[in-house]
Amino acid sequence: MQPQEERRYIQQARGDPRAFVHLYDHYFPRIHAYVRYRVHGQQDAEDIIAEVFLKAMRRIRSFEWRHENSFAAWLFRIAHNRIVDYYRRREQVEIVETALNPGTSASDNGSKGAAALTSWALRPEEALTRQETFQQMKALIETLSPRRREVITLRFFGGLRNKEIAGILELDERTIASHLSRGLRDLRDRYAAQTPLQIVEEANV
Amino acid sequence: MNRNGQERQHRQGGTSGHGAHRSFPLSPDTIEGAIVERLEHGHAEEERFGFAATVANASPPVDESFRQALRASIEAEAAQSVDRERRVRGISGGETKAHARRQHPRLRLALGMSLAAGFLALVFATPLGRTLAQSASWFFHRAEHLAFPLQRSQMTTPGPSASTSESPAPLVSLAEAERQAGFDIAALPSVPEGFSFLGARVADGVVTVEYEAEGGGGSLMITQSREGFVQSQWDEVPDHAIVPVKVGELDGELAQGKFVVREGDTTATWNPDVPVTRLRWAQDGTWFQITKFGDVEAIAYLDQARLTELAAGIGQHTAVADAGPQIAPETIEALARRLNEEPDPRTVAIYPADYAPDLAGRIQHDLVPLAIDDDLAPAAIEASLGAALPRSGLVDVVLVDQDEGEAAKRVRASLERQLYRLYRGPGDAGAETFGALERRQYVAGLAESSLEPVNVVFENGIELVAGGVVGDPEPGEPLRLALEWRAEDRVEQQVTVFAHLVCDGGHLIAQRDAIPGNGEFPATSWEPNEVVRDQFAVPLPEDLPVGTCELQIGMYDAASQRRFQPLDLDGAGHVVIQLFSVSPTGETA
């Protein structure tokens, strides 16, 4: 979607929310990927994705278009805040569980049960491969520090530039670049340790 | 010798007089732009060809049924919204519209229940359906079973980062919570027996007022939202565990127990004996939940009946009247008098803007009220303040002293990033207080960097990454300085940073000692590898001594006053980051 096209849809959606569906179509893959990487359970992630888009549509009138990336930054800030809130609530549950059940440990309370029926757009074997790749990469990313995890997911799955990530995370742009470089380096090292033959040596990360 | 080597050499402590003067082969804008471009471009290349491409290609597969269901829900809500808007417009004027807007959240939530049966079947098979299923008749979503299976990832004990990687929203005052939430929040008329008041948290439009049991072991939380609550499977309650109650004249539901999971379990199980009691109801378009955690003796009296009584007290909707301190007229007078004594013209900015009328008409300087909107992201605050603040000249900012609200804290931090706090001499904090008000003196100026890399590490691991003078200094005018700091690891020890302008072989012309960010960004709060910018201003005298001046930067332990030595600088105790020469006409170069 071209920036001017996006701007036009935003303006339309302010008067007629039905135009928001174009923005949804465009941003769904990025928001979906970002949230799936940041939240443990698929169902919890889907809850959050739904809330993000519904909230964005309801509040589109409060959004002010400033430049071509401002809408993406705004949308991802909603997603980021919602995920922060998700962890806050989950932590609250864990604290209660721990306090009330000494000697036990609540595990991943924020997610919900087994996945419902799914219908992947890919062929089953492709979906399986994609799922495995995703799970492997997710496990690797979860070994990073929280800050680097956030930067990596916003960059690679949210598709944001360092400047937008800096705005969302309230950090300096160069700090973001540093987290990105070091996060990638760590990921590559750990990935190489798992699959040494698939890694091509690179000079600078 | 390469350029870095040359720079390092001329920054050795006590090197004044060797003739190295301030010189920029590139403009600061160019340098900054080049750095950012390099970083962006470098990553772009990496993403196309390197391991980053592997990362970027590991997108999760999409469940198309979910994607389509959500799309359908968005279309349905949008259509309903348009239809409702048309109907409201057709019925009557503004009052009806306003009423419709107030009722909007409930109508919206009811929407999910009013869709066609076929669509409902699809929707309820998805998590979205559970969110929308918060109907007006049910406050708790009914759990169909007393247990539900966990996913594999849920069956392992999360690592330390899993539960602590995200911080909860900070506790703020009720007034601040109202401001953040954008609606009048309700609170109990008094703190319930056995509890002490903690504060309120606001997250995603949901306000939670928190009380803690005296002595610990329990708490009471009053949660309220204009848009209903997120209903996850963990919030569900089996039908038999729900008790219909009356909260005053209103219907409500009370639930005792909770789904719990223990280590090693593969399912979450409903436990009616967990001392968690929840009561939900709605009033005037606001959804309420009051939750009691724990059963320690101090709060054991609060049984279901008393909890309902307590809720009815909230139901009377006692508006929170906590609009900040009242400022005594004599305080305003003292502040105005002090400002009017200043001979140099300046802009006086005041936050919150509510206090501006008190000062208007009493001062001879321009008065600017500062306001921010609901978005507390730094960029949003910076934009709001930046639009009001002048681009140059002296700026005195008046703040409510000791306001620990989140908005006030962020406004303070933003001011330190946008302006240069003016320190007039040793011991000056750049601020003075008048009763409940605090006056801070700043110099405005563009924030663009003109910093040269320094890259000197001190013995405590803190690195002075870059530093220098911003703009062109003039005798008699404030000299604006900026320093950029970084530490690879968390800093445990508080540090005070000093900046000395020493001229003519040893005369201290200007000085500033402060915690970085003028107290707003202490080293102990830095994230590892975060670059923290510390900027301030010191006035230059009209009669600068002719000769060479040097800008010395160092730091010391605030408690012991012991200086931290810069590594590799032979015990100089400071880093010289810039040299100036002052000509007989008083000009600096």
PDB file of C-alpha atoms in Angstrom, chain B residues 67-323:
ATOM      1  CA  ARG B  67      -8.186 -13.784   9.977  1.00  0.00           C
ATOM      2  CA  GLN B  68     -11.499 -13.955   8.148  1.00  0.00           C
ATOM      3  CA  ALA B  69     -13.553 -13.966  11.329  1.00  0.00           C
ATOM      4  CA  LEU B  70     -11.807 -10.877  12.593  1.00  0.00           C
ATOM      5  CA  ARG B  71     -12.230  -9.185   9.254  1.00  0.00           C
ATOM      6  CA  ALA B  72     -15.928  -9.983   9.306  1.00  0.00           C
ATOM      7  CA  SER B  73     -16.219  -8.606  12.829  1.00  0.00           C
ATOM      8  CA  ILE B  74     -14.500  -5.399  11.842  1.00  0.00           C
ATOM      9  CA  GLU B  75     -16.804  -4.999   8.866  1.00  0.00           C
ATOM     10  CA  ALA B  76     -19.843  -5.741  11.004  1.00  0.00           C
ATOM     11  CA  GLU B  77     -18.889  -3.290  13.708  1.00  0.00           C
ATOM     12  CA  ALA B  78     -18.050  -0.643  11.144  1.00  0.00           C
ATOM     13  CA  ALA B  79     -21.401  -1.147   9.433  1.00  0.00           C
ATOM     14  CA  GLN B  80     -23.239  -0.989  12.743  1.00  0.00           C
ATOM     15  CA  SER B  81     -21.356   2.139  13.636  1.00  0.00           C
ATOM     16  CA  VAL B  82     -22.341   3.821  10.400  1.00  0.00           C
ATOM     17  CA  ASP B  83     -25.919   2.716  10.780  1.00  0.00           C
ATOM     18  CA  ARG B  84     -26.086   3.940  14.355  1.00  0.00           C
ATOM     19  CA  GLU B  85     -24.588   7.256  13.383  1.00  0.00           C
ATOM     20  CA  ARG B  86     -27.219   7.678  10.707  1.00  0.00           C
ATOM     21  CA  ARG B  87     -30.027   6.795  13.064  1.00  0.00           C
ATOM     22  CA  VAL B  88     -28.782   9.167  15.717  1.00  0.00           C
ATOM     23  CA  ARG B  89     -28.481  11.949  13.198  1.00  0.00           C
ATOM     24  CA  GLY B  90     -32.011  11.274  12.040  1.00  0.00           C
ATOM     25  CA  ILE B  91     -33.554  11.369  15.493  1.00  0.00           C
ATOM     26  CA  SER B  92     -32.433  14.561  17.118  1.00  0.00           C
ATOM     27  CA  GLY B  93     -29.667  16.966  17.822  1.00  0.00           C
ATOM     28  CA  GLY B  94     -26.534  17.135  19.910  1.00  0.00           C
ATOM     29  CA  GLU B  95     -27.857  15.831  23.206  1.00  0.00           C
ATOM     30  CA  THR B  96     -29.029  12.617  21.609  1.00  0.00           C
ATOM     31  CA  LYS B  97     -25.723  12.245  19.870  1.00  0.00           C
ATOM     32  CA  ALA B  98     -23.868  12.750  23.089  1.00  0.00           C
ATOM     33  CA  HIS B  99     -26.067  10.208  24.807  1.00  0.00           C
ATOM     34  CA  ALA B 100     -25.475   7.756  22.003  1.00  0.00           C
ATOM     35  CA  ARG B 101     -21.777   8.219  22.316  1.00  0.00           C
ATOM     36  CA  ARG B 102     -21.930   7.586  26.041  1.00  0.00           C
ATOM     37  CA  GLN B 103     -23.813   4.363  25.422  1.00  0.00           C
ATOM     38  CA  HIS B 104     -21.524   3.377  22.588  1.00  0.00           C
ATOM     39  CA  PRO B 105     -19.373   0.865  24.448  1.00  0.00           C
ATOM     40  CA  ARG B 106     -22.329  -1.141  25.626  1.00  0.00           C
ATOM     41  CA  LEU B 107     -23.988  -1.088  22.233  1.00  0.00           C
ATOM     42  CA  ARG B 108     -20.741  -2.184  20.742  1.00  0.00           C
ATOM     43  CA  LEU B 109     -20.370  -5.060  23.133  1.00  0.00           C
ATOM     44  CA  ALA B 110     -23.920  -6.109  22.538  1.00  0.00           C
ATOM     45  CA  LEU B 111     -23.228  -6.183  18.860  1.00  0.00           C
ATOM     46  CA  GLY B 112     -21.408  -9.469  19.079  1.00  0.00           C
ATOM     47  CA  MET B 113     -24.565 -11.058  20.460  1.00  0.00           C
ATOM     48  CA  SER B 114     -26.895  -9.595  17.876  1.00  0.00           C
ATOM     49  CA  LEU B 115     -25.238 -10.980  14.785  1.00  0.00           C
ATOM     50  CA  ALA B 116     -26.879 -13.677  12.708  1.00  0.00           C
ATOM     51  CA  ALA B 117     -26.728 -17.199  14.077  1.00  0.00           C
ATOM     52  CA  GLY B 118     -24.426 -18.516  11.360  1.00  0.00           C
ATOM     53  CA  PHE B 119     -21.997 -15.731  11.913  1.00  0.00           C
ATOM     54  CA  LEU B 120     -22.183 -16.220  15.664  1.00  0.00           C
ATOM     55  CA  ALA B 121     -21.219 -19.833  15.245  1.00  0.00           C
ATOM     56  CA  LEU B 122     -18.102 -18.737  13.443  1.00  0.00           C
ATOM     57  CA  VAL B 123     -17.347 -15.963  15.833  1.00  0.00           C
ATOM     58  CA  PHE B 124     -17.755 -17.996  18.965  1.00  0.00           C
ATOM     59  CA  ALA B 125     -15.279 -20.532  17.665  1.00  0.00           C
ATOM     60  CA  THR B 126     -12.643 -17.844  17.869  1.00  0.00           C
ATOM     61  CA  PRO B 127     -11.026 -15.932  20.723  1.00  0.00           C
ATOM     62  CA  LEU B 128     -12.558 -12.797  19.310  1.00  0.00           C
ATOM     63  CA  GLY B 129     -15.935 -14.299  20.004  1.00  0.00           C
ATOM     64  CA  ARG B 130     -15.120 -14.562  23.655  1.00  0.00           C
ATOM     65  CA  THR B 131     -14.155 -10.924  23.732  1.00  0.00           C
ATOM     66  CA  LEU B 132     -17.389  -9.885  22.130  1.00  0.00           C
ATOM     67  CA  ALA B 133     -19.412 -12.265  24.246  1.00  0.00           C
ATOM     68  CA  GLN B 134     -19.458  -9.851  27.139  1.00  0.00           C
ATOM     69  CA  SER B 135     -23.143  -9.238  26.950  1.00  0.00           C
ATOM     70  CA  ALA B 136     -25.209  -7.027  29.170  1.00  0.00           C
ATOM     71  CA  SER B 137     -26.905 -10.028  30.749  1.00  0.00           C
ATOM     72  CA  TRP B 138     -23.757 -11.906  31.723  1.00  0.00           C
ATOM     73  CA  PHE B 139     -20.928 -10.251  33.519  1.00  0.00           C
ATOM     74  CA  PHE B 140     -18.848 -13.435  33.649  1.00  0.00           C
ATOM     75  CA  HIS B 141     -18.466 -15.661  30.673  1.00  0.00           C
ATOM     76  CA  ARG B 142     -19.553 -19.175  31.606  1.00  0.00           C
ATOM     77  CA  ALA B 143     -16.900 -21.861  31.570  1.00  0.00           C
ATOM     78  CA  GLU B 144     -18.230 -24.953  29.843  1.00  0.00           C
ATOM     79  CA  HIS B 145     -15.912 -27.281  31.704  1.00  0.00           C
ATOM     80  CA  LEU B 146     -14.147 -27.352  35.056  1.00  0.00           C
ATOM     81  CA  ALA B 147     -10.786 -27.757  33.340  1.00  0.00           C
ATOM     82  CA  PHE B 148      -9.162 -26.846  30.094  1.00  0.00           C
ATOM     83  CA  PRO B 149      -5.993 -28.202  28.554  1.00  0.00           C
ATOM     84  CA  LEU B 150      -2.793 -26.254  28.430  1.00  0.00           C
ATOM     85  CA  GLN B 151      -0.674 -25.913  25.372  1.00  0.00           C
ATOM     86  CA  ARG B 152       2.718 -27.545  25.491  1.00  0.00           C
ATOM     87  CA  SER B 153       4.430 -24.215  26.013  1.00  0.00           C
ATOM     88  CA  GLN B 154       2.252 -23.618  29.052  1.00  0.00           C
ATOM     89  CA  MET B 155       3.270 -26.809  30.763  1.00  0.00           C
ATOM     90  CA  THR B 156       6.779 -25.698  31.528  1.00  0.00           C
ATOM     91  CA  THR B 157       7.684 -23.323  34.241  1.00  0.00           C
ATOM     92  CA  PRO B 158       8.461 -19.990  32.656  1.00  0.00           C
ATOM     93  CA  GLY B 159      11.953 -18.632  33.092  1.00  0.00           C
ATOM     94  CA  PRO B 160      12.591 -15.545  35.159  1.00  0.00           C
ATOM     95  CA  SER B 161      12.125 -13.263  32.211  1.00  0.00           C
ATOM     96  CA  ALA B 162       8.761 -14.671  31.327  1.00  0.00           C
ATOM     97  CA  SER B 163       6.975 -13.176  34.259  1.00  0.00           C
ATOM     98  CA  THR B 164       9.068 -10.110  34.791  1.00  0.00           C
ATOM     99  CA  SER B 165       9.900  -8.942  31.319  1.00  0.00           C
ATOM    100  CA  GLU B 166       7.104  -6.405  31.263  1.00  0.00           C
ATOM    101  CA  SER B 167       6.450  -3.939  33.991  1.00  0.00           C
ATOM    102  CA  PRO B 168       2.957  -3.251  35.238  1.00  0.00           C
ATOM    103  CA  ALA B 169       1.558   0.181  34.688  1.00  0.00           C
ATOM    104  CA  PRO B 170       2.875   2.469  37.416  1.00  0.00           C
ATOM    105  CA  LEU B 171       0.807   3.416  40.422  1.00  0.00           C
ATOM    106  CA  VAL B 172      -0.471   6.956  40.105  1.00  0.00           C
ATOM    107  CA  SER B 173      -2.819   9.240  41.997  1.00  0.00           C
ATOM    108  CA  LEU B 174      -6.535   9.066  41.323  1.00  0.00           C
ATOM    109  CA  ALA B 175      -6.426  12.462  39.645  1.00  0.00           C
ATOM    110  CA  GLU B 176      -3.671  11.332  37.367  1.00  0.00           C
ATOM    111  CA  ALA B 177      -5.502   8.086  36.647  1.00  0.00           C
ATOM    112  CA  GLU B 178      -8.585  10.085  35.666  1.00  0.00           C
ATOM    113  CA  ARG B 179      -6.491  12.198  33.377  1.00  0.00           C
ATOM    114  CA  GLN B 180      -4.897   9.194  31.747  1.00  0.00           C
ATOM    115  CA  ALA B 181      -8.117   7.247  31.406  1.00  0.00           C
ATOM    116  CA  GLY B 182     -10.094  10.194  30.110  1.00  0.00           C
ATOM    117  CA  PHE B 183     -13.159   9.592  32.254  1.00  0.00           C
ATOM    118  CA  ASP B 184     -14.284  10.231  35.824  1.00  0.00           C
ATOM    119  CA  ILE B 185     -13.283   7.240  37.864  1.00  0.00           C
ATOM    120  CA  ALA B 186     -15.139   6.069  40.916  1.00  0.00           C
ATOM    121  CA  ALA B 187     -13.570   5.188  44.233  1.00  0.00           C
ATOM    122  CA  LEU B 188     -14.732   4.117  47.636  1.00  0.00           C
ATOM    123  CA  PRO B 189     -15.834   6.975  49.895  1.00  0.00           C
ATOM    124  CA  SER B 190     -13.187   5.883  52.400  1.00  0.00           C
ATOM    125  CA  VAL B 191     -10.463   3.295  52.714  1.00  0.00           C
ATOM    126  CA  PRO B 192     -12.090   0.040  53.878  1.00  0.00           C
ATOM    127  CA  GLU B 193     -11.164  -1.267  57.280  1.00  0.00           C
ATOM    128  CA  GLY B 194      -8.078  -3.467  57.234  1.00  0.00           C
ATOM    129  CA  PHE B 195      -6.705  -1.961  54.027  1.00  0.00           C
ATOM    130  CA  SER B 196      -4.401   0.834  53.067  1.00  0.00           C
ATOM    131  CA  PHE B 197      -4.686   2.778  49.834  1.00  0.00           C
ATOM    132  CA  LEU B 198      -1.968   2.145  47.245  1.00  0.00           C
ATOM    133  CA  GLY B 199      -3.003   4.136  44.188  1.00  0.00           C
ATOM    134  CA  ALA B 200      -4.330   3.465  40.724  1.00  0.00           C
ATOM    135  CA  ARG B 201      -2.987   1.945  37.559  1.00  0.00           C
ATOM    136  CA  VAL B 202      -4.205   2.686  34.062  1.00  0.00           C
ATOM    137  CA  ALA B 203      -3.611   0.293  31.215  1.00  0.00           C
ATOM    138  CA  ASP B 204      -5.384   0.149  27.913  1.00  0.00           C
ATOM    139  CA  GLY B 205      -8.313   2.223  29.100  1.00  0.00           C
ATOM    140  CA  VAL B 206      -8.858   0.098  32.195  1.00  0.00           C
ATOM    141  CA  VAL B 207      -8.381   1.712  35.605  1.00  0.00           C
ATOM    142  CA  THR B 208      -7.594  -0.359  38.678  1.00  0.00           C
ATOM    143  CA  VAL B 209      -7.701   1.271  42.098  1.00  0.00           C
ATOM    144  CA  GLU B 210      -5.662  -0.780  44.532  1.00  0.00           C
ATOM    145  CA  TYR B 211      -5.784  -1.293  48.284  1.00  0.00           C
ATOM    146  CA  GLU B 212      -3.454  -3.558  50.221  1.00  0.00           C
ATOM    147  CA  ALA B 213      -4.355  -5.546  53.307  1.00  0.00           C
ATOM    148  CA  GLU B 214      -2.605  -4.142  56.342  1.00  0.00           C
ATOM    149  CA  GLY B 215       0.241  -6.483  57.129  1.00  0.00           C
ATOM    150  CA  GLY B 216       0.116  -7.969  53.634  1.00  0.00           C
ATOM    151  CA  GLY B 217      -1.396 -11.215  52.443  1.00  0.00           C
ATOM    152  CA  GLY B 218      -4.336  -9.721  50.603  1.00  0.00           C
ATOM    153  CA  SER B 219      -5.577  -6.900  48.491  1.00  0.00           C
ATOM    154  CA  LEU B 220      -8.656  -5.249  47.113  1.00  0.00           C
ATOM    155  CA  MET B 221      -8.870  -4.003  43.557  1.00  0.00           C
ATOM    156  CA  ILE B 222     -11.583  -1.950  41.953  1.00  0.00           C
ATOM    157  CA  THR B 223     -11.374  -2.159  38.194  1.00  0.00           C
ATOM    158  CA  GLN B 224     -13.432   0.009  35.889  1.00  0.00           C
ATOM    159  CA  SER B 225     -13.628   0.489  32.172  1.00  0.00           C
ATOM    160  CA  ARG B 226     -15.837   2.190  29.652  1.00  0.00           C
ATOM    161  CA  GLU B 227     -15.316  -0.560  27.121  1.00  0.00           C
ATOM    162  CA  GLY B 228     -15.856  -3.678  29.189  1.00  0.00           C
ATOM    163  CA  PHE B 229     -13.211  -6.147  30.239  1.00  0.00           C
ATOM    164  CA  VAL B 230     -11.213  -8.571  28.200  1.00  0.00           C
ATOM    165  CA  GLN B 231     -12.628 -12.037  28.792  1.00  0.00           C
ATOM    166  CA  SER B 232     -10.008 -14.700  28.558  1.00  0.00           C
ATOM    167  CA  GLN B 233     -10.539 -18.337  29.363  1.00  0.00           C
ATOM    168  CA  TRP B 234      -8.837 -17.735  32.672  1.00  0.00           C
ATOM    169  CA  ASP B 235     -11.536 -15.230  33.612  1.00  0.00           C
ATOM    170  CA  GLU B 236     -14.369 -17.612  32.947  1.00  0.00           C
ATOM    171  CA  VAL B 237     -16.455 -19.004  35.763  1.00  0.00           C
ATOM    172  CA  PRO B 238     -18.537 -22.191  35.865  1.00  0.00           C
ATOM    173  CA  ASP B 239     -22.212 -21.424  35.989  1.00  0.00           C
ATOM    174  CA  HIS B 240     -22.704 -23.038  39.385  1.00  0.00           C
ATOM    175  CA  ALA B 241     -20.075 -20.773  40.947  1.00  0.00           C
ATOM    176  CA  ILE B 242     -21.855 -17.557  39.956  1.00  0.00           C
ATOM    177  CA  VAL B 243     -24.189 -15.856  42.406  1.00  0.00           C
ATOM    178  CA  PRO B 244     -26.561 -13.180  41.069  1.00  0.00           C
ATOM    179  CA  VAL B 245     -26.503 -10.189  43.413  1.00  0.00           C
ATOM    180  CA  LYS B 246     -27.947  -6.705  43.653  1.00  0.00           C
ATOM    181  CA  VAL B 247     -25.504  -3.832  43.820  1.00  0.00           C
ATOM    182  CA  GLY B 248     -27.903  -1.197  45.083  1.00  0.00           C
ATOM    183  CA  GLU B 249     -30.634  -1.341  42.446  1.00  0.00           C
ATOM    184  CA  LEU B 250     -28.377  -2.838  39.827  1.00  0.00           C
ATOM    185  CA  ASP B 251     -27.853  -6.420  38.779  1.00  0.00           C
ATOM    186  CA  GLY B 252     -24.458  -7.913  39.320  1.00  0.00           C
ATOM    187  CA  GLU B 253     -22.700 -11.246  39.522  1.00  0.00           C
ATOM    188  CA  LEU B 254     -20.382 -12.578  42.160  1.00  0.00           C
ATOM    189  CA  ALA B 255     -17.919 -15.420  41.696  1.00  0.00           C
ATOM    190  CA  GLN B 256     -15.801 -17.261  44.235  1.00  0.00           C
ATOM    191  CA  GLY B 257     -12.818 -19.267  43.007  1.00  0.00           C
ATOM    192  CA  LYS B 258     -10.548 -19.277  40.010  1.00  0.00           C
ATOM    193  CA  PHE B 259      -8.928 -21.466  37.399  1.00  0.00           C
ATOM    194  CA  VAL B 260      -5.501 -22.485  38.641  1.00  0.00           C
ATOM    195  CA  VAL B 261      -2.646 -24.562  37.362  1.00  0.00           C
ATOM    196  CA  ARG B 262       0.093 -26.227  39.331  1.00  0.00           C
ATOM    197  CA  GLU B 263       3.526 -27.228  38.206  1.00  0.00           C
ATOM    198  CA  GLY B 264       3.426 -30.356  36.149  1.00  0.00           C
ATOM    199  CA  ASP B 265      -0.288 -30.075  35.372  1.00  0.00           C
ATOM    200  CA  THR B 266      -1.431 -30.370  31.806  1.00  0.00           C
ATOM    201  CA  THR B 267      -4.743 -28.695  32.491  1.00  0.00           C
ATOM    202  CA  ALA B 268      -6.000 -25.632  34.297  1.00  0.00           C
ATOM    203  CA  THR B 269      -8.602 -26.604  36.854  1.00  0.00           C
ATOM    204  CA  TRP B 270     -11.374 -24.653  38.511  1.00  0.00           C
ATOM    205  CA  ASN B 271     -10.652 -24.273  42.211  1.00  0.00           C
ATOM    206  CA  PRO B 272     -13.598 -22.946  44.267  1.00  0.00           C
ATOM    207  CA  ASP B 273     -11.459 -22.726  47.398  1.00  0.00           C
ATOM    208  CA  VAL B 274      -8.982 -20.188  46.125  1.00  0.00           C
ATOM    209  CA  PRO B 275      -9.638 -17.022  48.137  1.00  0.00           C
ATOM    210  CA  VAL B 276     -10.364 -14.836  45.161  1.00  0.00           C
ATOM    211  CA  THR B 277     -13.775 -13.209  45.083  1.00  0.00           C
ATOM    212  CA  ARG B 278     -14.922 -11.173  42.128  1.00  0.00           C
ATOM    213  CA  LEU B 279     -18.023  -9.027  41.817  1.00  0.00           C
ATOM    214  CA  ARG B 280     -19.026  -7.459  38.514  1.00  0.00           C
ATOM    215  CA  TRP B 281     -21.695  -4.964  37.600  1.00  0.00           C
ATOM    216  CA  ALA B 282     -22.208  -2.008  35.312  1.00  0.00           C
ATOM    217  CA  GLN B 283     -23.500   1.476  35.837  1.00  0.00           C
ATOM    218  CA  ASP B 284     -23.792   4.559  33.663  1.00  0.00           C
ATOM    219  CA  GLY B 285     -21.811   2.993  30.871  1.00  0.00           C
ATOM    220  CA  THR B 286     -18.965   1.923  33.120  1.00  0.00           C
ATOM    221  CA  TRP B 287     -18.099  -1.703  33.828  1.00  0.00           C
ATOM    222  CA  PHE B 288     -16.945  -2.444  37.356  1.00  0.00           C
ATOM    223  CA  GLN B 289     -15.194  -5.339  38.990  1.00  0.00           C
ATOM    224  CA  ILE B 290     -14.218  -5.447  42.619  1.00  0.00           C
ATOM    225  CA  THR B 291     -11.802  -8.237  43.487  1.00  0.00           C
ATOM    226  CA  LYS B 292     -10.746  -9.396  46.895  1.00  0.00           C
ATOM    227  CA  PHE B 293      -7.559 -11.438  47.076  1.00  0.00           C
ATOM    228  CA  GLY B 294      -6.539 -13.375  50.160  1.00  0.00           C
ATOM    229  CA  ASP B 295      -8.220 -14.185  53.440  1.00  0.00           C
ATOM    230  CA  VAL B 296      -5.880 -12.908  56.132  1.00  0.00           C
ATOM    231  CA  GLU B 297      -7.478 -11.959  59.412  1.00  0.00           C
ATOM    232  CA  ALA B 298      -7.432  -8.204  58.817  1.00  0.00           C
ATOM    233  CA  ILE B 299      -9.792  -8.542  55.881  1.00  0.00           C
ATOM    234  CA  ALA B 300     -11.668 -11.724  56.745  1.00  0.00           C
ATOM    235  CA  TYR B 301     -14.728  -9.654  57.734  1.00  0.00           C
ATOM    236  CA  LEU B 302     -15.212  -8.747  54.076  1.00  0.00           C
ATOM    237  CA  ASP B 303     -17.515 -11.588  53.118  1.00  0.00           C
ATOM    238  CA  GLN B 304     -19.726 -11.712  50.056  1.00  0.00           C
ATOM    239  CA  ALA B 305     -22.478  -9.653  51.635  1.00  0.00           C
ATOM    240  CA  ARG B 306     -20.117  -6.935  52.808  1.00  0.00           C
ATOM    241  CA  LEU B 307     -18.329  -6.915  49.510  1.00  0.00           C
ATOM    242  CA  THR B 308     -21.650  -6.242  47.815  1.00  0.00           C
ATOM    243  CA  GLU B 309     -22.365  -3.427  50.266  1.00  0.00           C
ATOM    244  CA  LEU B 310     -18.980  -1.994  49.507  1.00  0.00           C
ATOM    245  CA  ALA B 311     -19.743  -2.163  45.810  1.00  0.00           C
ATOM    246  CA  ALA B 312     -23.004  -0.301  46.355  1.00  0.00           C
ATOM    247  CA  GLY B 313     -20.953   2.480  47.907  1.00  0.00           C
ATOM    248  CA  ILE B 314     -19.007   2.734  44.706  1.00  0.00           C
ATOM    249  CA  GLY B 315     -22.256   2.567  42.831  1.00  0.00           C
ATOM    250  CA  GLN B 316     -23.186   5.925  44.300  1.00  0.00           C
ATOM    251  CA  HIS B 317     -20.431   7.112  42.055  1.00  0.00           C
ATOM    252  CA  THR B 318     -18.566   9.390  44.375  1.00  0.00           C
ATOM    253  CA  ALA B 319     -16.607  11.474  41.956  1.00  0.00           C
ATOM    254  CA  VAL B 320     -12.953  11.721  42.700  1.00  0.00           C
ATOM    255  CA  ALA B 321     -12.046  15.264  43.610  1.00  0.00           C
ATOM    256  CA  ASP B 322      -8.292  15.205  43.584  1.00  0.00           C
ATOM    257  CA  ALA B 323      -7.236  17.940  41.252  1.00  0.00           C
TER     258      ALA B 323
END
